[in-house]
Coordinates of C-alpha atoms in Angstrom, one line a residue:
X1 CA -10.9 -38.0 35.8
X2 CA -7.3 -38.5 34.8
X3 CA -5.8 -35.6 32.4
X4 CA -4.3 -36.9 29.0
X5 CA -1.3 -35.8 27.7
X6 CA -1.4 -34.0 24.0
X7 CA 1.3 -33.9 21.7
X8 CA 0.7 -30.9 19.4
X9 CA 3.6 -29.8 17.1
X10 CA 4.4 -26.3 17.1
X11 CA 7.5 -26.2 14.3
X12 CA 7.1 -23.9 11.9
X13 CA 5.8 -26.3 8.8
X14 CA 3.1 -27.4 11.6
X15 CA 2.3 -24.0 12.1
X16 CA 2.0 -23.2 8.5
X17 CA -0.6 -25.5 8.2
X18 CA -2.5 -24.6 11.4
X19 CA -1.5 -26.2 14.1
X20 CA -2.2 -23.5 16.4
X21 CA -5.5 -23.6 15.2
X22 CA -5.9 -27.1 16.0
X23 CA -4.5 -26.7 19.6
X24 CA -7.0 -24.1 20.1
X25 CA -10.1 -26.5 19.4
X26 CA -8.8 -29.8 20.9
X27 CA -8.3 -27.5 24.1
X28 CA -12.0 -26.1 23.6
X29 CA -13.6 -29.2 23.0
X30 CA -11.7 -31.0 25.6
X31 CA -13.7 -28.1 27.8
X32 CA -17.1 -29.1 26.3
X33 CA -16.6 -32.3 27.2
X34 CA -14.9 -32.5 30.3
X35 CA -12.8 -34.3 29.2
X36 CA -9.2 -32.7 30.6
X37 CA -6.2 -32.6 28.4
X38 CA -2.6 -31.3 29.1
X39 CA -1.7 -30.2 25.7
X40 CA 2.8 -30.2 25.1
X41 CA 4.0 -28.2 22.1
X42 CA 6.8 -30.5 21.0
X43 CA 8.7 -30.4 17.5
X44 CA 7.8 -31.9 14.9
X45 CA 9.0 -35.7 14.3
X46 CA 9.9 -34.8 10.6
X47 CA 7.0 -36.5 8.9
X48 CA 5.6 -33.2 7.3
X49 CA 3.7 -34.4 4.9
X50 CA 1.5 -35.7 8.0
X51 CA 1.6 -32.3 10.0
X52 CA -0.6 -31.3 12.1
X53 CA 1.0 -34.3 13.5
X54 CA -1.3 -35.0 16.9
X55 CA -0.6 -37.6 19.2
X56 CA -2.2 -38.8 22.1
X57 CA -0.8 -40.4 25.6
X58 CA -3.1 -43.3 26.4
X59 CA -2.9 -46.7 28.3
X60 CA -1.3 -48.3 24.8
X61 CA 1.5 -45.5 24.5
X62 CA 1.7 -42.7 22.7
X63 CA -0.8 -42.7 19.5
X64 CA -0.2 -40.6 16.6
X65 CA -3.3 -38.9 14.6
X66 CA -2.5 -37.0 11.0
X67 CA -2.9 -34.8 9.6
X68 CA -5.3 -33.0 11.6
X69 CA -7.8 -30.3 10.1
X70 CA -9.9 -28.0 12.4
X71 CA -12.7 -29.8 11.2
X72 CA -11.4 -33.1 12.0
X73 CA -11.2 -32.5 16.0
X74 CA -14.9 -32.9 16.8
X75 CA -15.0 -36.5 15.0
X76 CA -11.7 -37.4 16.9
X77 CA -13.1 -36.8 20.2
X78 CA -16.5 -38.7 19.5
X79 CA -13.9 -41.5 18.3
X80 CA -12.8 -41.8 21.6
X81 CA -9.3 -41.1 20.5
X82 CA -7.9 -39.4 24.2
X83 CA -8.3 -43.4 25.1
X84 CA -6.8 -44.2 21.2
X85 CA -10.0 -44.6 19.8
X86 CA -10.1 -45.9 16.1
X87 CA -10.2 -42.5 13.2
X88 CA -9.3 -42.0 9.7
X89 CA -6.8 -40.3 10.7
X90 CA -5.0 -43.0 13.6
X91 CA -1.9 -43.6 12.3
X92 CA -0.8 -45.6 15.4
X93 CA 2.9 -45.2 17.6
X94 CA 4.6 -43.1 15.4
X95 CA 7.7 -45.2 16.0
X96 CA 5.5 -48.0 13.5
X97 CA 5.4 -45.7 10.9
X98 CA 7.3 -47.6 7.5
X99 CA 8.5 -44.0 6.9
X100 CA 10.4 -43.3 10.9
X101 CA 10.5 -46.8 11.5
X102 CA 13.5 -47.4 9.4
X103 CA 15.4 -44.6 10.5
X104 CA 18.7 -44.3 12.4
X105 CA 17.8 -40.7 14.7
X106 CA 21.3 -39.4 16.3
X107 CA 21.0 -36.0 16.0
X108 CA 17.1 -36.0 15.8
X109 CA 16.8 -38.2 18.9
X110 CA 15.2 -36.1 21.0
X111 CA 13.4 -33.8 18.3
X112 CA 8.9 -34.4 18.2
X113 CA 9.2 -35.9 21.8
X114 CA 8.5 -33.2 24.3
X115 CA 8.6 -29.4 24.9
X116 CA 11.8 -28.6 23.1
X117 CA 12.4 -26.3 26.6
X118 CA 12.2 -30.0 28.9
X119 CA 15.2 -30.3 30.7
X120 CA 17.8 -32.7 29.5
X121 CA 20.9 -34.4 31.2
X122 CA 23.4 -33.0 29.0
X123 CA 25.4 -36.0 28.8
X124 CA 28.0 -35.3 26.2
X125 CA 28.5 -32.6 28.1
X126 CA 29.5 -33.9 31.1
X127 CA 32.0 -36.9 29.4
X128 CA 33.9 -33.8 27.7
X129 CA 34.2 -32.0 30.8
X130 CA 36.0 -35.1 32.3
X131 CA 38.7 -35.9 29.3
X132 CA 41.3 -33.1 28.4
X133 CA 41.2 -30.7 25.2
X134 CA 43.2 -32.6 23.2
X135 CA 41.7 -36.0 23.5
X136 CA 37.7 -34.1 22.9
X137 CA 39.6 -33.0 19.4
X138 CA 40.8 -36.8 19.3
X139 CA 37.3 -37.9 19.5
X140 CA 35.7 -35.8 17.3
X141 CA 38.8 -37.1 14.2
X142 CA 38.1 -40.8 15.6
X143 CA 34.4 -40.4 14.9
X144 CA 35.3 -39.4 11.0
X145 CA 32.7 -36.4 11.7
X146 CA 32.8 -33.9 8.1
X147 CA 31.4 -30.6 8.2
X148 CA 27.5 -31.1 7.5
X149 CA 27.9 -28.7 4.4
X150 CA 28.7 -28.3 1.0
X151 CA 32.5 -29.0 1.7
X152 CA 32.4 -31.8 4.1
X153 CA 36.0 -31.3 5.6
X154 CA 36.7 -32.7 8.5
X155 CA 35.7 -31.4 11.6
X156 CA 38.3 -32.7 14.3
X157 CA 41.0 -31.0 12.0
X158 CA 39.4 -27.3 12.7
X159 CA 39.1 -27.9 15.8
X160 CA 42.8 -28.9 16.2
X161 CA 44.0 -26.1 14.3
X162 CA 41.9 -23.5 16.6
X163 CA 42.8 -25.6 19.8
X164 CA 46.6 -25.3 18.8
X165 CA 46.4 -21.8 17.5
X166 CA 48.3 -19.6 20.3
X167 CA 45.3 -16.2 21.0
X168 CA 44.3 -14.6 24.3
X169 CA 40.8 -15.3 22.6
X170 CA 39.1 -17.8 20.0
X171 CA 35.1 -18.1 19.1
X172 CA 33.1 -20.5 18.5
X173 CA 30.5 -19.6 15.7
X174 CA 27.6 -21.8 14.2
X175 CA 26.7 -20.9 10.9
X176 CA 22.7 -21.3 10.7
X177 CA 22.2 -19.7 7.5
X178 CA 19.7 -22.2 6.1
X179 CA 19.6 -20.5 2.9
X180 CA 19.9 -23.7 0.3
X181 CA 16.1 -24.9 -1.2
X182 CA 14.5 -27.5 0.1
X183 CA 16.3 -27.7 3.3
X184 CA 15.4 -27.4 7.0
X185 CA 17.1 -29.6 9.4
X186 CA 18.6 -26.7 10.5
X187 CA 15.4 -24.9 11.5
X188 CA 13.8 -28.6 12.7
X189 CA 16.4 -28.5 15.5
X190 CA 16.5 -25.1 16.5
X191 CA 12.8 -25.1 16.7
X192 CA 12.7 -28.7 18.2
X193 CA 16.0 -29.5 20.1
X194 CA 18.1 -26.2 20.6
X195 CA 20.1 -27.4 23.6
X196 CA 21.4 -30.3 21.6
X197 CA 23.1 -27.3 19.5
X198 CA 24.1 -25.6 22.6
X199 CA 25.4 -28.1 23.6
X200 CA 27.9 -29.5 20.7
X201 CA 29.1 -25.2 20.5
X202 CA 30.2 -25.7 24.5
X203 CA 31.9 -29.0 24.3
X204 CA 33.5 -27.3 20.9
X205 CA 34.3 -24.6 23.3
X206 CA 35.8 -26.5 25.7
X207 CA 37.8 -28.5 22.9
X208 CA 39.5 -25.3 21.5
X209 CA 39.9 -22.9 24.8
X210 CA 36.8 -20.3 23.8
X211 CA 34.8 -18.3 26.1
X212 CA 32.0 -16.7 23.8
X213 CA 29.9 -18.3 21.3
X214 CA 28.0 -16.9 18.3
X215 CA 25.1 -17.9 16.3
X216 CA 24.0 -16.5 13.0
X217 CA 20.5 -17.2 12.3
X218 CA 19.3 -16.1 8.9
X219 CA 16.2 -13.6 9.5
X220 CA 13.5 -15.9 7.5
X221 CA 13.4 -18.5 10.9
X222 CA 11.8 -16.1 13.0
X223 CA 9.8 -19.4 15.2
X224 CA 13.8 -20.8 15.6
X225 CA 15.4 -17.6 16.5
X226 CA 12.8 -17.5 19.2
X227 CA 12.5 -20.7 20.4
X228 CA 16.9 -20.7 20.4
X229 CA 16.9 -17.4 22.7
X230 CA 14.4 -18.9 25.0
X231 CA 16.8 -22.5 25.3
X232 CA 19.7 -19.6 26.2
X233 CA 17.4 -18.2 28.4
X234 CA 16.7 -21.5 30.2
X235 CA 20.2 -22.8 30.0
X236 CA 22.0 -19.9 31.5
X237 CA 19.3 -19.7 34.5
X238 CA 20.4 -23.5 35.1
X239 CA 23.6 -22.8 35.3
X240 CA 25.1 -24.8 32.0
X241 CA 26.1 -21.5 30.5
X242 CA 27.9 -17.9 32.1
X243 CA 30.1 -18.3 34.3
X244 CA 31.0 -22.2 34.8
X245 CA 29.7 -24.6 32.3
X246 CA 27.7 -27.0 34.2
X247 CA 28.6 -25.5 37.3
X248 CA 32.3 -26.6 37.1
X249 CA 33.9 -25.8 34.0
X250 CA 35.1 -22.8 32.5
X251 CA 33.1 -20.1 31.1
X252 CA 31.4 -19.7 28.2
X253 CA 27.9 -18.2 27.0
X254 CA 26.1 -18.3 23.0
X255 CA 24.9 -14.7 21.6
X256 CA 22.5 -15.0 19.0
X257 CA 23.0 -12.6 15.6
X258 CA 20.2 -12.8 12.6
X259 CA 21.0 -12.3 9.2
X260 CA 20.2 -9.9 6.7
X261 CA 19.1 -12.2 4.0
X262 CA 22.1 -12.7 2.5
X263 CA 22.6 -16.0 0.7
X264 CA 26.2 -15.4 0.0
X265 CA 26.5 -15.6 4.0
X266 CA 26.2 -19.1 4.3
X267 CA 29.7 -19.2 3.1
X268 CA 31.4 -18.6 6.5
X269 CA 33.8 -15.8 5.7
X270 CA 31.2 -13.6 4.6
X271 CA 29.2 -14.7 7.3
X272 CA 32.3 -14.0 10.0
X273 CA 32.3 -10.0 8.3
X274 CA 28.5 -9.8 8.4
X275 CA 29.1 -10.5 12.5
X276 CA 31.6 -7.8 12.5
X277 CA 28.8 -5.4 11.3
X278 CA 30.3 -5.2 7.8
X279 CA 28.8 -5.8 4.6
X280 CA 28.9 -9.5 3.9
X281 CA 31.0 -10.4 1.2
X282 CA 33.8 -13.1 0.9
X283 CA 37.3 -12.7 2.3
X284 CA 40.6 -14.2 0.2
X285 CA 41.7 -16.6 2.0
X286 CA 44.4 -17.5 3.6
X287 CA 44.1 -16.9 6.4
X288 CA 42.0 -19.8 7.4
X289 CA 39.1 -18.5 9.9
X290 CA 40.9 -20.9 11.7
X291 CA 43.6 -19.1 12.2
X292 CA 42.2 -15.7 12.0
X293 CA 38.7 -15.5 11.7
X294 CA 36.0 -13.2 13.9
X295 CA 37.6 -10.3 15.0
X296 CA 41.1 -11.7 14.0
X297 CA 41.1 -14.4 16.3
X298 CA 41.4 -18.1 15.9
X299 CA 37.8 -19.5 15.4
X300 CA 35.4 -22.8 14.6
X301 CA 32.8 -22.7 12.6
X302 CA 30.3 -25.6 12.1
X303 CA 26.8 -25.3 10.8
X304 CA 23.8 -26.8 13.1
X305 CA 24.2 -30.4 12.1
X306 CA 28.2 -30.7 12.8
X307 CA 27.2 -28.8 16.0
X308 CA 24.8 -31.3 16.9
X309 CA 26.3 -34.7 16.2
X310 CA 28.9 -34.0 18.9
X311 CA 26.8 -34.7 22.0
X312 CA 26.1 -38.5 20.7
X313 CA 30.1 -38.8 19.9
X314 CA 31.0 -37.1 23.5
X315 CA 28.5 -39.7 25.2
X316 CA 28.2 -42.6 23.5
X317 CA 32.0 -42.9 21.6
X318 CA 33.7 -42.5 18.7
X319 CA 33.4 -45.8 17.3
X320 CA 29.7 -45.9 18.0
X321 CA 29.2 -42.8 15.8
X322 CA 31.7 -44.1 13.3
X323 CA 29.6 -47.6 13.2
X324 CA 26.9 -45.9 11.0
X325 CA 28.0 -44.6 7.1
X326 CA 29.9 -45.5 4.3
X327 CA 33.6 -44.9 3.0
X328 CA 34.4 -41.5 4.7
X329 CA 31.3 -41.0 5.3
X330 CA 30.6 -41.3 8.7
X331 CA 27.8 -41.0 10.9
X332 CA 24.3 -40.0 9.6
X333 CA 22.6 -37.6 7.8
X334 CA 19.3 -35.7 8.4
X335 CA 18.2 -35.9 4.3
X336 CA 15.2 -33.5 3.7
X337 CA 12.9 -34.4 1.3
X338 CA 11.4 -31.4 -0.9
X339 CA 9.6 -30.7 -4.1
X340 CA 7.2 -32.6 -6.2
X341 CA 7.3 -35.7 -3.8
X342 CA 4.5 -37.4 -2.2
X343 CA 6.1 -37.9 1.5
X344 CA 8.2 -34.8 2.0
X345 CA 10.3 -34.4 5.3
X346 CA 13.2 -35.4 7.2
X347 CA 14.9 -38.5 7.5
X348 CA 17.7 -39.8 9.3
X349 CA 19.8 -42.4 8.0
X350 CA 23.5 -43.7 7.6
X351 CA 25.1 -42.7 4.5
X352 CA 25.3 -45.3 1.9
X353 CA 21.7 -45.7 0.7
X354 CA 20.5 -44.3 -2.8
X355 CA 18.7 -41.5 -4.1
X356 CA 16.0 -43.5 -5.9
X357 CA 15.5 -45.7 -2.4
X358 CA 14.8 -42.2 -0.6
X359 CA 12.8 -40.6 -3.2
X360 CA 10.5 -43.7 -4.1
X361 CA 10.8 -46.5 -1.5
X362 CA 10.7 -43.1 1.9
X363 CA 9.1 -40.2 -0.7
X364 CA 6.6 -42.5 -2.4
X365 CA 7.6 -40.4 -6.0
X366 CA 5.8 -37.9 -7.0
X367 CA 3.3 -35.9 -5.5
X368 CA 1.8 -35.5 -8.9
X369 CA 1.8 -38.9 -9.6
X370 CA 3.9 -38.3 -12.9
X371 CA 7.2 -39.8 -13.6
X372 CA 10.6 -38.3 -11.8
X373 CA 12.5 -36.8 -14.3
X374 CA 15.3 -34.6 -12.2
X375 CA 16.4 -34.5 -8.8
X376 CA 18.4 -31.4 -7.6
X377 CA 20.5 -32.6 -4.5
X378 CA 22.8 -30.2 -2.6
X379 CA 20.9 -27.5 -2.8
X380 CA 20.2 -24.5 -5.6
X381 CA 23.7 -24.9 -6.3
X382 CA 23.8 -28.7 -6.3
X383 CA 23.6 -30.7 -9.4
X384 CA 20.5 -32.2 -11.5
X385 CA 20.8 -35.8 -10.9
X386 CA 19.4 -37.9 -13.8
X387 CA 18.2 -41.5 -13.6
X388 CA 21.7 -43.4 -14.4
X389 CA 22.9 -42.0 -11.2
X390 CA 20.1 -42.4 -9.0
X391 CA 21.5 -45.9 -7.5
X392 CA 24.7 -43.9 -6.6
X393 CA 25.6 -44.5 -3.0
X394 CA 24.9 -41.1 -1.1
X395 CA 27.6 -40.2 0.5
X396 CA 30.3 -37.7 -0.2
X397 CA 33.0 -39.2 -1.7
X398 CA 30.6 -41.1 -4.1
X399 CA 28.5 -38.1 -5.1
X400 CA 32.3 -36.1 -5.6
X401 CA 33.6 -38.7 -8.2
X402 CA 30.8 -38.2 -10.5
X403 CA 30.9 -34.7 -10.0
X404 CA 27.7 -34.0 -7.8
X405 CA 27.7 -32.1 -4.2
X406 CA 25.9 -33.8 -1.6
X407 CA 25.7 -30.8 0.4
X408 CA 23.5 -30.1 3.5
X409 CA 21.3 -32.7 2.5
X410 CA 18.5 -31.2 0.7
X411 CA 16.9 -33.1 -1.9
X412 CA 14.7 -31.7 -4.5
X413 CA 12.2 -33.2 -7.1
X414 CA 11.1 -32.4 -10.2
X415 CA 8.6 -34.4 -12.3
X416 CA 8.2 -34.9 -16.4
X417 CA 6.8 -31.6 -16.7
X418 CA 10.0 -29.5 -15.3
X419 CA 11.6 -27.4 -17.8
X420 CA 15.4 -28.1 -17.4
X421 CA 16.8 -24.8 -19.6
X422 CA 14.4 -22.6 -16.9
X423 CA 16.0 -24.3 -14.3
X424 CA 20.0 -23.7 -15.5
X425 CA 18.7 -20.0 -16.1
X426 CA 17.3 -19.5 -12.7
X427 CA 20.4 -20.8 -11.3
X428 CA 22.4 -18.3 -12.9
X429 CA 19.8 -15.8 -12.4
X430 CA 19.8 -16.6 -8.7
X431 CA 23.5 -16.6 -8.7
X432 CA 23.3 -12.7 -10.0
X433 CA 20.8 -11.6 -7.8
X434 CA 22.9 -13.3 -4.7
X435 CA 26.5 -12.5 -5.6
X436 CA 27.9 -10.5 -3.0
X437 CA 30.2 -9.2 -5.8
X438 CA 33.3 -8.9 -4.8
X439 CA 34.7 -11.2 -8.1
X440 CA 34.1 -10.8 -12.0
X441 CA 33.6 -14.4 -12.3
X442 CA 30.5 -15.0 -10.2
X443 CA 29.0 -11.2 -10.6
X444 CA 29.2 -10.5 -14.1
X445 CA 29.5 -14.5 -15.4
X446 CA 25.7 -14.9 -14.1
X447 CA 24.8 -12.1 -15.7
X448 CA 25.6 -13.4 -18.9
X449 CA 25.0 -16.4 -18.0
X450 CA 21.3 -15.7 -18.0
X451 CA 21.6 -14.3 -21.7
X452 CA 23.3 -17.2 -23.4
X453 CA 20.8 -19.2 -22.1
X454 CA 18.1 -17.3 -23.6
X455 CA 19.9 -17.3 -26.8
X456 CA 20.3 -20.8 -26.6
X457 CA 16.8 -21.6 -25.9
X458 CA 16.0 -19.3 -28.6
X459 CA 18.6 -20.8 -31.2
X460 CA 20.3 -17.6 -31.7
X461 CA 23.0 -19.3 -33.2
X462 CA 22.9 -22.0 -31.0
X463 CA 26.1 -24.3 -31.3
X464 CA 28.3 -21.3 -30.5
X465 CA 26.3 -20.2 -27.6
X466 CA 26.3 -23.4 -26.0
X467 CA 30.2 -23.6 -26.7
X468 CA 29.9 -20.0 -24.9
X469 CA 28.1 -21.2 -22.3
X470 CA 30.4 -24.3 -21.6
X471 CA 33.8 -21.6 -21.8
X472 CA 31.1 -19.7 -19.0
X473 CA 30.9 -22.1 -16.8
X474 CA 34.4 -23.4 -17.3
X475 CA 35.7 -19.5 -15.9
X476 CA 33.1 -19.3 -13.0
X477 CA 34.5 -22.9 -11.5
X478 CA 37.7 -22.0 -11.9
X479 CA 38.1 -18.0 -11.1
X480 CA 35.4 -17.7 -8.5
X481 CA 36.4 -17.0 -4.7
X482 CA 33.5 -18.7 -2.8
X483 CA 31.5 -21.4 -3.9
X484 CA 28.4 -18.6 -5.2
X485 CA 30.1 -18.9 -8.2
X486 CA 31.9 -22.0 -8.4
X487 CA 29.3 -24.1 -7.9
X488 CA 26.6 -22.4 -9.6
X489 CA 28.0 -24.1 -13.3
X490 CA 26.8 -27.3 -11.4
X491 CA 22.9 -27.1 -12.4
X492 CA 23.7 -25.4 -15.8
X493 CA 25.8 -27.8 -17.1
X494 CA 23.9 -30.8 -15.6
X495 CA 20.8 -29.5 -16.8
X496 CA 22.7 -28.9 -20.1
X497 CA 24.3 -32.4 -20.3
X498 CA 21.4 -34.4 -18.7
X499 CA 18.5 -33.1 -20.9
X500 CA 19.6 -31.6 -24.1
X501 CA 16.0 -31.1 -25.6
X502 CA 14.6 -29.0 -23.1
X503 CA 17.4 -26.7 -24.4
X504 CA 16.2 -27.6 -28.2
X505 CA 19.6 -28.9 -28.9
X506 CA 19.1 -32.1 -31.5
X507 CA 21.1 -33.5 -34.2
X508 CA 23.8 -31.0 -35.1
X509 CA 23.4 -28.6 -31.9
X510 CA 23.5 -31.8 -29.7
X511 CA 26.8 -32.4 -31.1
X512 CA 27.8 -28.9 -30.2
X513 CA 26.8 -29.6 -26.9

């Protein structure tokens, strides 16, 4: 009897909702009835509201099952399902899914297909170990990539600052400090595809002249900071990392540092003194990291995303990259779907499409099944998006003109029973408890931040407070020295401007406002 092939995911939102568990009894039951499986922990395809995502490796390809319960495994195997058999739960090839079907996957190519550990070819790899420095960088600015955060600046230009920088040593240091609600793409690809990662830091390594590599993982992704050491593992023991990159390049390894818990950390100055084994809180710049950045030496820093779109640019070209997007936004994004939304997970796609196509025609609306009323995107620092702009193009550029951050990606949904003042006061609340405190604006602004609120919202005379809440903000975006407290004003005001009478302000107080 021929052994089948099992597809069982083990990222962490998989695990959260048992998938171990449901390993463990298709392996038993495959036992009871002789029925020999070969079960593969992959990562997860990004469809979460479908994990335990199963699928199954039978004469008509690769058959997807979701999601799977403990108690659903029994009925599965008297459906025949090892040979595809028809269930409640058959969903089909995955890759005919509405929701994955209309993808573009670049960076999440590989991600839900195999044993994250599998070997790979490291293709983009090899091209950049054939072209010179200079003309990696040149591919990088050709492909239009933008940092994959809540600045989107250019990538190719840090790397041709670091490359030109004159240093006996520069580092290479990826920024996986996940810390923004309702996003993990980082996590996803740590968990599901950590060579792609390693390999966008070496052929950024090779780009800029470093030998050593850092990663700072935040310490709430303990499944990625596994699974990222064990692809370091793996990778040095086949010779792509140490000594010779692939054998015939120069040298360069990854070290992996976790976190604290610091929010403020993301921001990659206070990240750069946290890896110094300092307290993390924000530098003045200039100097540009850059220029000077971990131990005073010229430095790139990338988050996972940036990281990982490099391979696809290395192997496939700059203009195929730069084929996908909008305006200056090039390329795709992983957009991850959270909140109050029926279909939440992650979804690749060109830039260019619009909030209220991912949210309703990919996210099905609500998971309540009550109207959308806000949509948070960029993160707990991102604006509330209200209806008018939900047919905005997403992309940088477009999302900047109208004031609005499109961040990392995340996108977060609230339905008609959301109460817009709580949300500006936990924003400023968040922003208190988070502030690494190094400036008056963002430290003590928050603080009082959260009591004008509560005034507010208890109309202690409540024109004046909002004017002192709008003078609030106004200080914060302009006096803060990281984005902690220069973006937090985002959500207040939004939540201020967008939806007035969760605030109580009417007639004369809306006026005020």
């Amino acid at each position: 009897m021929s052994t089948t092939t099992v597809y069982v995911s083990r990222d962490a939102a998989a695990l959260a909702a048992d998938a171990d568990l449901v390993a463990a009894a298709i392996a038993a039951h495959a036992d009871g009835a002789q029925a020999p499986v070969r079960i593969v922990r992959n990562g997860s395809r990004g469809l979460l509201w479908l994990e335990p995502l199963v699928e199954v490796q039978t004469s008509q390809g690769r058959i997807a099952y979701g999601p799977v319960r403990v108690q659903d495994v029994r009925s599965l195997f008297e459906a025949g399902w090892l040979q595809g058999g028809a269930h409640p739960l058959r969903l089909g090839a995955v890759e005919d899914i509405a929701q994955f079907k209309g993808q573009q996957r670049l960076t999440f190519a590989r991600c839900g297909l195999d044993d994250p550990l599998a070997p790979v070819a490291w293709n983009g790899l090899r091209a950049a170990l054939a072209l010179a420095p200079e003309t990696i960088v040149q591919q990088v600015l050709d492909a239009g990539l933008r940092g994959r955060g809540g600045a989107a600046f250019p990538a190719g230009i840090k790397w041709r600052t670091v490359a030109q920088a004159s240093a006996d040593r520069k580092y290479v240091v990826c920024n996986a400090d996940e810390g923004d609600s309702g996003t993990f793409a980082d996590r996803m690809l740590m968990e599901g595809d950590p060579y792609l990662l390693i390999e966008g830091m070496a052929i950024a390594a090779l780009a800029v002249g470093a030998g050593k590599g850092f990663i700072y993982i935040r310490s709430e992704y303990p499944h990625a900071v596994a699974a990222f050491e064990s692809a370091l593992r793996a990778a040095r023991q086949a010779g792509v990392l140490g000594a010779a990159l692939l054998g015939t390049g120069p040298a360069f390894d990854i070290e992996v540092r976790v976190g604290g818990g610091s929010y403020v950390c993301g921001e990659e100055t206070a990240m750069l003194e946290s890896l110094e084994g300092k307290r993390g809180i924000v530098r003045a710049k200039p100097p540009l990291p850059a220029v000077q950045g971990l131990f005073g030496q010229p430095t790139v820093i990338n988050n996972v995303l940036t990281f990982a779109a490099v391979p696809t640019i290395m192997e496939k070209g700059a203009a195929f990259y730069r084929d996908f997007g909008a305006g200056r936004s090039r390329g795709t994004l992983p957009f991850q779907l959270a909140g109050n939304v029926k279909r939440g997970g992650l979804f690749e796609l060109p830039f260019g499409l619009t909030l209220r196509e991912l949210v309703f025609d990919i996210g099905g609306g609500t998971a309540s099944g009550r109207p959308v009323k806000a949509i948070q995107v960029g993160g707990p620092l991102g604006a509330y998006v209200p209806e008018a702009q939900w047919d905005l193009p997403l992309d940088y550029d477009a999302y900047a003109a109208q004031g609005l951050v499109l961040g990392h990606g995340g996108v977060v949904v609230h339905d008609d029973t959301v109460d817009m003042a709580q949300m500006a006061r936990f924003a400023m609340e968040f922003c208190a408890l988070e502030s690494c405190g190094k400036c008056t604006p963002c430290r003590i602004g928050s603080t009082r931040g959260v009591e004008v609120i509560d005034r507010i919202v208890l109309n202690h005379n409540r024109p004046q407070q909002v004017r002192l809440l709008r003078d609030l903000c106004d200080t914060m975006l302009a006096g803060s020295l990281c984005a902690m407290g220069g973006m937090t004003p985002y959500p207040v005001l939004s939540a201020l401007n967008h939806y007035p009478q969760d605030f109580g302000l009417l007639g004369d107080d809306e006026q005020a406002a």
